[in-house]
Amino acid sequence: MLQEFSISTPRENFYNITSKVREAISASGIKGGIAVVFCPHTTAGITINENADPDVVHDMLLGLTKAYPDRTEFRHGEGNSAAHLKATAVGSSVTVIITDGNPALGTWQGIYFCEFDPPRNRRYYVQVIGT
């Protein structure tokens, strides 16, 4: 079962979408299988990481900005090459195992939509497969 979600991203950030993924799994009726969360944008991504301490998101954004700063040598006309690099580093999808109708996430894990080229109105997909 494929579900599409919309998200408004006013600033560069990691937006916690775990509850939406849980909703998609629940709506599918699937008790065992996988959920694929996919971002169809080239300057945004999807990741799984800690959701207990907001400083983790801060530090990840800081690290990505230090690793992929804007550079005057970039030639892309839109001026968002650093966002493309960050999105490539993070990736466009994650796969989550489903057990007993729930995502098999660790105690501190959450699923994030990662915006690197704000502000935008974005979308992402959750494909649930199983029995």
XYZ file of C-alpha atoms in Angstrom:
131
model
C 0.000 0.000 0.000
C 1.477 3.343 -1.105
C 0.689 6.547 0.780
C 1.783 10.072 -0.061
C 2.359 12.749 2.580
C 2.947 16.496 2.324
C 5.227 18.517 4.559
C 5.957 22.227 4.755
C 9.609 22.941 5.551
C 10.180 26.589 6.502
C 13.842 26.105 7.421
C 16.744 23.694 7.070
C 15.969 21.024 9.617
C 15.256 17.375 10.322
C 11.465 16.991 10.634
C 10.300 14.004 12.670
C 7.840 11.994 10.519
C 7.778 8.838 12.661
C 4.102 9.284 13.574
C 3.129 9.567 9.891
C 5.030 6.383 9.072
C 3.241 4.646 11.959
C -0.093 5.891 10.553
C 0.759 4.492 7.121
C 1.672 1.117 8.593
C -1.509 1.019 10.665
C -3.707 2.014 7.713
C -2.181 -0.742 5.596
C -3.195 -3.500 7.999
C 0.213 -5.115 7.485
C 1.436 -6.950 10.584
C 4.786 -8.176 9.267
C 6.915 -6.891 6.435
C 8.688 -3.671 5.547
C 7.947 0.009 5.070
C 9.998 2.021 2.614
C 10.023 5.778 3.197
C 11.098 7.660 0.063
C 11.793 11.322 -0.729
C 11.400 12.293 -4.426
C 13.447 15.500 -4.090
C 17.118 16.152 -4.870
C 17.748 18.649 -2.068
C 16.060 16.750 0.753
C 16.407 13.275 2.208
C 15.197 10.680 4.701
C 17.123 9.258 7.640
C 16.715 7.352 10.898
C 18.472 8.718 13.943
C 18.038 9.625 17.595
C 14.807 11.394 18.489
C 15.279 11.796 22.273
C 17.777 14.660 22.425
C 17.177 17.635 20.057
C 20.883 18.445 20.255
C 21.516 15.431 18.015
C 19.600 17.067 15.145
C 21.436 20.345 15.798
C 24.797 18.570 15.718
C 23.944 16.610 12.574
C 22.925 19.796 10.745
C 26.079 21.523 11.938
C 28.235 18.602 10.822
C 26.621 18.457 7.383
C 27.052 22.213 6.937
C 30.736 21.949 7.906
C 31.253 18.954 5.602
C 29.311 20.476 2.686
C 29.599 24.294 2.813
C 28.518 26.603 0.019
C 31.486 27.289 -2.261
C 32.043 30.004 -4.807
C 33.427 27.341 -7.186
C 30.020 25.634 -7.485
C 28.550 26.101 -10.947
C 24.915 25.015 -10.478
C 22.756 27.974 -11.452
C 20.225 27.654 -8.623
C 22.933 28.145 -6.017
C 21.921 25.131 -3.945
C 24.762 22.707 -4.646
C 25.492 22.306 -0.921
C 21.870 21.134 -0.465
C 22.350 18.563 -3.246
C 25.517 17.280 -1.565
C 23.838 17.006 1.845
C 20.855 15.170 0.344
C 23.172 12.718 -1.413
C 25.075 12.076 1.821
C 21.870 11.445 3.801
C 20.086 9.438 1.099
C 16.614 9.466 -0.360
C 15.045 6.529 1.492
C 15.049 4.194 4.469
C 13.575 0.740 4.950
C 12.003 -0.182 8.267
C 11.065 -3.708 9.353
C 7.472 -4.116 10.550
C 6.724 -6.509 13.410
C 3.300 -6.887 15.035
C 2.038 -3.948 12.958
C 4.700 -1.544 14.234
C 8.008 -0.250 12.897
C 10.868 -2.114 14.583
C 12.677 1.056 15.625
C 15.162 1.188 18.473
C 14.248 2.928 21.727
C 15.808 6.236 20.697
C 15.193 6.096 16.937
C 12.950 8.322 14.866
C 12.411 8.755 11.136
C 13.221 12.189 9.743
C 12.505 14.170 6.606
C 15.686 16.198 6.085
C 15.278 19.586 4.429
C 18.389 21.229 2.992
C 16.905 23.841 0.603
C 14.086 25.671 2.404
C 11.480 26.956 2.393
C 9.575 24.317 0.457
C 6.346 22.393 0.267
C 7.520 18.814 -0.060
C 6.129 15.338 -0.273
C 7.320 11.875 0.658
C 5.998 8.371 0.197
C 5.558 5.385 2.451
C 5.232 2.009 0.721
C 4.156 -0.798 3.061
C 4.781 -4.371 1.912
C 4.020 -7.569 3.763
C 1.299 -9.765 5.205
